[in-house]
mmCIF file of C-alpha atoms in Angstrom:
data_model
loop_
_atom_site.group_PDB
_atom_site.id
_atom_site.type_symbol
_atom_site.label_atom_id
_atom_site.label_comp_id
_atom_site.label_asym_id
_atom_site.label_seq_id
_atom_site.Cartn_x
_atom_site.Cartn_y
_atom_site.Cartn_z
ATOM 1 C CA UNK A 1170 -2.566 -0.811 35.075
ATOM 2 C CA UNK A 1171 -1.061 -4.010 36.074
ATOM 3 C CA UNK A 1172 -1.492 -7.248 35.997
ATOM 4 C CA UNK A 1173 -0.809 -8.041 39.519
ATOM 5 C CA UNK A 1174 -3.612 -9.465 41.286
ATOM 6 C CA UNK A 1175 -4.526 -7.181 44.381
ATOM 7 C CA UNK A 1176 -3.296 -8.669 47.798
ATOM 8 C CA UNK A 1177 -5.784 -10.931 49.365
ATOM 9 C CA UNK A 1178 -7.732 -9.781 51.783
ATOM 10 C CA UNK A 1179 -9.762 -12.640 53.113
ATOM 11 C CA UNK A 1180 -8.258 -16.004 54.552
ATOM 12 C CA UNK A 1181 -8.631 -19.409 53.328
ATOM 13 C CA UNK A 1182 -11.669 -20.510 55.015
ATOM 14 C CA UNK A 1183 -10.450 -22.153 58.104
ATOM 15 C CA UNK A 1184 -7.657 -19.088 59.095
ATOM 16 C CA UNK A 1185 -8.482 -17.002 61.179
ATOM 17 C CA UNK A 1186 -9.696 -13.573 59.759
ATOM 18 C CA UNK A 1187 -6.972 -11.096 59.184
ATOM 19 C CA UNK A 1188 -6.577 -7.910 61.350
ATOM 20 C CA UNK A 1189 -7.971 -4.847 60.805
ATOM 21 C CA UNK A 1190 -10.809 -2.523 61.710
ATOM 22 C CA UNK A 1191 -14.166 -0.457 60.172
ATOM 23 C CA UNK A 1192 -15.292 2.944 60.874
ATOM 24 C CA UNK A 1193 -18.934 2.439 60.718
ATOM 25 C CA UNK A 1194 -19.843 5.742 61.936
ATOM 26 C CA UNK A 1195 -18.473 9.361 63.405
ATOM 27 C CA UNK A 1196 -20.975 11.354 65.186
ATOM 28 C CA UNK A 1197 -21.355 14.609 67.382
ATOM 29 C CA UNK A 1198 -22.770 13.755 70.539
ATOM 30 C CA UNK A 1199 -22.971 16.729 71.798
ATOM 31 C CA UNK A 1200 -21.391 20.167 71.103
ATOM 32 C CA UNK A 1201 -21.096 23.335 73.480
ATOM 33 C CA UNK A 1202 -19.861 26.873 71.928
ATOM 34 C CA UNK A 1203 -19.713 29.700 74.526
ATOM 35 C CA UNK A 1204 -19.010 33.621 73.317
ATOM 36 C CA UNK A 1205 -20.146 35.178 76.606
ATOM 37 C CA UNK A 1206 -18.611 38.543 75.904
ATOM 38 C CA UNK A 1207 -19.480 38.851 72.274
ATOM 39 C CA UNK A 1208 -19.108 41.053 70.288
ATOM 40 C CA UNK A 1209 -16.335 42.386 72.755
ATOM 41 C CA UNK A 1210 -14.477 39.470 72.908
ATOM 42 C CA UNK A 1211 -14.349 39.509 68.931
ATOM 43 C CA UNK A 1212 -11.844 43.029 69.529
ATOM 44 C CA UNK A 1213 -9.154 41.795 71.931
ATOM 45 C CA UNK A 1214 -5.384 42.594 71.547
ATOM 46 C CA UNK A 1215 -2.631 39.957 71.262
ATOM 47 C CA UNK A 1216 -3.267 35.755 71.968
ATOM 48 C CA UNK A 1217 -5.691 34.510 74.583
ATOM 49 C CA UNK A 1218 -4.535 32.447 76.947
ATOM 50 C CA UNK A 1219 -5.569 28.746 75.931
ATOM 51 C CA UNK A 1220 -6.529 25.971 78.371
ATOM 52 C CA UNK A 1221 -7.027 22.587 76.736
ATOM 53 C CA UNK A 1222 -8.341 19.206 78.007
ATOM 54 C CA UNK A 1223 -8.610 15.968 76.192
ATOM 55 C CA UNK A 1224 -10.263 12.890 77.305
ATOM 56 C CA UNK A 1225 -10.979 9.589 75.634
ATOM 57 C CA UNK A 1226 -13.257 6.506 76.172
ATOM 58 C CA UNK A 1227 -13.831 3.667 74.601
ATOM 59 C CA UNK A 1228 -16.422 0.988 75.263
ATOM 60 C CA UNK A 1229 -17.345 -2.044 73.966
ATOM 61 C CA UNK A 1230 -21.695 -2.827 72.852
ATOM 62 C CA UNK A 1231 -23.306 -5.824 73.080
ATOM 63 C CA UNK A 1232 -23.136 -6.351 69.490
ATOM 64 C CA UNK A 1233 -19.951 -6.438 69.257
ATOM 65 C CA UNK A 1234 -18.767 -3.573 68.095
ATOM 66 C CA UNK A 1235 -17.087 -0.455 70.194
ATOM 67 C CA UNK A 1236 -17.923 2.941 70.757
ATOM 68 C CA UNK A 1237 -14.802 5.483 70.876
ATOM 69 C CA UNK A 1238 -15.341 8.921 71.967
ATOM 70 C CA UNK A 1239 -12.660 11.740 72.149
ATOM 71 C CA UNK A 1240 -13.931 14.937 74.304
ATOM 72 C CA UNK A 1241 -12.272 18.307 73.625
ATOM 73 C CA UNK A 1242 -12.551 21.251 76.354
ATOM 74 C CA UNK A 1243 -11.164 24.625 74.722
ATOM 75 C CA UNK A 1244 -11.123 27.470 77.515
ATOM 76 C CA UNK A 1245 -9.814 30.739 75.651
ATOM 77 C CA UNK A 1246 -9.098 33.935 78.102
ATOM 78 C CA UNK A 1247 -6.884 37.075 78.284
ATOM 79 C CA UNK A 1248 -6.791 38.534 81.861
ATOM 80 C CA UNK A 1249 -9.534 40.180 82.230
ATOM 81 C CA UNK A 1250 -11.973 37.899 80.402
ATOM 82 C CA UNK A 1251 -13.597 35.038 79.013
ATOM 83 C CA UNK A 1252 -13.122 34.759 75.113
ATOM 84 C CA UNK A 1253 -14.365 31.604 74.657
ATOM 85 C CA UNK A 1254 -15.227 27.983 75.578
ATOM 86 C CA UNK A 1255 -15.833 25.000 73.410
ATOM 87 C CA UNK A 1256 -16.981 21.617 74.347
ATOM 88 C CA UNK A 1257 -16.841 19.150 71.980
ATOM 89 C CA UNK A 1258 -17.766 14.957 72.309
ATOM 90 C CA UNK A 1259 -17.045 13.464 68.971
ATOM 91 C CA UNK A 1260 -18.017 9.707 68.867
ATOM 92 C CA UNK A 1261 -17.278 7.283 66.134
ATOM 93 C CA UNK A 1262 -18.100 3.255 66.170
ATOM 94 C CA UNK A 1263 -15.716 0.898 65.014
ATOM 95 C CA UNK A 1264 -15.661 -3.016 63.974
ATOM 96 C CA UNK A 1265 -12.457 -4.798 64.988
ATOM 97 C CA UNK A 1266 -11.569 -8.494 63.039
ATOM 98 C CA UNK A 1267 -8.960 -10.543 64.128
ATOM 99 C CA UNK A 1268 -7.119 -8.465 66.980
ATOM 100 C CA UNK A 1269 -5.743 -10.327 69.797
ATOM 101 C CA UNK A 1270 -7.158 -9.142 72.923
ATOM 102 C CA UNK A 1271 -3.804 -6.906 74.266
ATOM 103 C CA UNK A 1272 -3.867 -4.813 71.324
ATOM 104 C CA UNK A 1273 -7.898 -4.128 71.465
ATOM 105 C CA UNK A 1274 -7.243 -1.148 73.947
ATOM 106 C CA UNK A 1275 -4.245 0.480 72.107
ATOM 107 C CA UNK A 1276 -6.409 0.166 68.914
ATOM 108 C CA UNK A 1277 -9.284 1.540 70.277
ATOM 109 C CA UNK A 1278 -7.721 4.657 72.812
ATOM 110 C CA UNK A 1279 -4.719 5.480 69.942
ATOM 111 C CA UNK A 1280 -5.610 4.314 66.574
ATOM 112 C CA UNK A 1281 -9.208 5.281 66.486
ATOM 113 C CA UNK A 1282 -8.623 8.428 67.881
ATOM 114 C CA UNK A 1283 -5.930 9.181 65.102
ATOM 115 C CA UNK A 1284 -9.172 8.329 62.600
ATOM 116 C CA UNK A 1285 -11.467 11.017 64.440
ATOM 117 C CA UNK A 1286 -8.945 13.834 65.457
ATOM 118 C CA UNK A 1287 -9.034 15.754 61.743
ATOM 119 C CA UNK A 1288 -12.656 15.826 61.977
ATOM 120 C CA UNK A 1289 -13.368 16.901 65.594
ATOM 121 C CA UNK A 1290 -10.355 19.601 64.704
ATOM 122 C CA UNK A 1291 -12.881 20.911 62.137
ATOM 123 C CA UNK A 1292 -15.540 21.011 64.367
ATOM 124 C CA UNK A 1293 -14.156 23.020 66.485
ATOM 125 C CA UNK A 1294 -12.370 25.387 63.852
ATOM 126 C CA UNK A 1295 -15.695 25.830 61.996
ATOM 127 C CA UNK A 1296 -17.137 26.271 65.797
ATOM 128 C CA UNK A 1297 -14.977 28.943 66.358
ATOM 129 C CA UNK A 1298 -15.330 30.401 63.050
ATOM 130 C CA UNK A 1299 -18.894 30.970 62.905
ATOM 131 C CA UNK A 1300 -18.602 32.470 66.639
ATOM 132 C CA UNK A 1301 -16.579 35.453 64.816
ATOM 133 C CA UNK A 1302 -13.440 34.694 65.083
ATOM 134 C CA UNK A 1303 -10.553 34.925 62.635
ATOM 135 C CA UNK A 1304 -8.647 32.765 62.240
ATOM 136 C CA UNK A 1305 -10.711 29.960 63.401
ATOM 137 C CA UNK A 1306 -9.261 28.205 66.497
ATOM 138 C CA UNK A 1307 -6.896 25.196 65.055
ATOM 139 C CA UNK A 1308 -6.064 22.444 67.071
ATOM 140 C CA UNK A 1309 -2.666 21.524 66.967
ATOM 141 C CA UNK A 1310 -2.079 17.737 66.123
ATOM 142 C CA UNK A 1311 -2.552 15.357 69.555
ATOM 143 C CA UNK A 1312 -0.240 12.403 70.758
ATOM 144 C CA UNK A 1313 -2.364 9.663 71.272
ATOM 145 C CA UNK A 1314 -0.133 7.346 71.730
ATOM 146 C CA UNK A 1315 1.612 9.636 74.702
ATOM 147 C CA UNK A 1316 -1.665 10.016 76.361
ATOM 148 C CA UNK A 1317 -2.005 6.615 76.419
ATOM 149 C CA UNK A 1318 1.292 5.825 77.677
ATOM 150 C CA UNK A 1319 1.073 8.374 80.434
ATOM 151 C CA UNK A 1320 -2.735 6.681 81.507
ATOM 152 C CA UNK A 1321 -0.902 3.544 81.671
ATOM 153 C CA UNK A 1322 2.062 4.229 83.974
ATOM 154 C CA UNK A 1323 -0.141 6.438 86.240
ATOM 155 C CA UNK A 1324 -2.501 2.975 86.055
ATOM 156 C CA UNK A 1325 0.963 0.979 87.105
ATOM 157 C CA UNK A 1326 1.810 3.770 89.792
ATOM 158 C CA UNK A 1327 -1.294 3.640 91.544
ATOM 159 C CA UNK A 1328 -1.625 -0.222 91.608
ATOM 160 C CA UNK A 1329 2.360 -0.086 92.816
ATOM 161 C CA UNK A 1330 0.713 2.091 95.570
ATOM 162 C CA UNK A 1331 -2.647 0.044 96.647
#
């Protein structure tokens, strides 16, 4: 123990509050697990081929608060069939103090999505898992960040173009 007080963590009334942000809840809005050629599918040779899509959205609510959803399409195949397909739309709401309004979407379409990545990566894995498969299907870590950057210049490429 020490006797160092523990940093303060609201303002002097008056200050504006300090930044940060809540997760107030995570949520599955809807999940989609597809083993069309089961219990085949369970007995192929080698790697399936593995086509991934990520999408994110973010929206604010009347109350305030925002809604952050990350949506996960996993499309597993070999050559000759399907193995299997995974939808998942994981959803968490968060509670943002003291942000200045440029930083509120960076916050909410690369931080948040840092927060709910390890859980919608277990979804998926159990998902996969309790379809028969082994190993589970692990999602490698995503770059938020980069997926944000790349939104953004293809934002400044199109409005370079209108």
């Amino acid at each position: 123990m020490t006797d160092v007080p523990p940093a303060e963590t609201n303002p002097q009334p008056g200050q504006p509050p300090l930044p940060g942000f809540r997760i107030l809840a995570q949520f599955v809005r809807d999940l989609s697990f597809e083993n069309p050629k089961a219990p085949d599918s369970l007995r192929i040779e080698g790697k399936p081929q593995i086509d991934m899509g990520v999408e994110l959205n973010a929206q604010g609510r009347p109350d305030g608060l925002f809604e952050v959803d990350i949506k996960l399409s996993i499309k597993a195949s070999t050559e000759s069939t399907a193995v299997f397909h995974v939808e998942l739309l994981y959803g968490g709401l968060f509670q943002l103090t003291g942000i200045a309004e440029k930083d509120i979407e960076p916050l909410l379409l690369i931080e948040c999505p840092r927060y709910l990545f390890p859980y919608a990566r277990e979804i998926v894995a159990r998902a996969t898992a309790d379809g028969g498969f082994y190993p589970p299907f692990m999602l490698d870590p995503i770059d938020f960040a980069g997926i944000y950057a790349a939104r953004m210049q293809q934002q400044a490429q199109a409005a370079g173009t209108a």
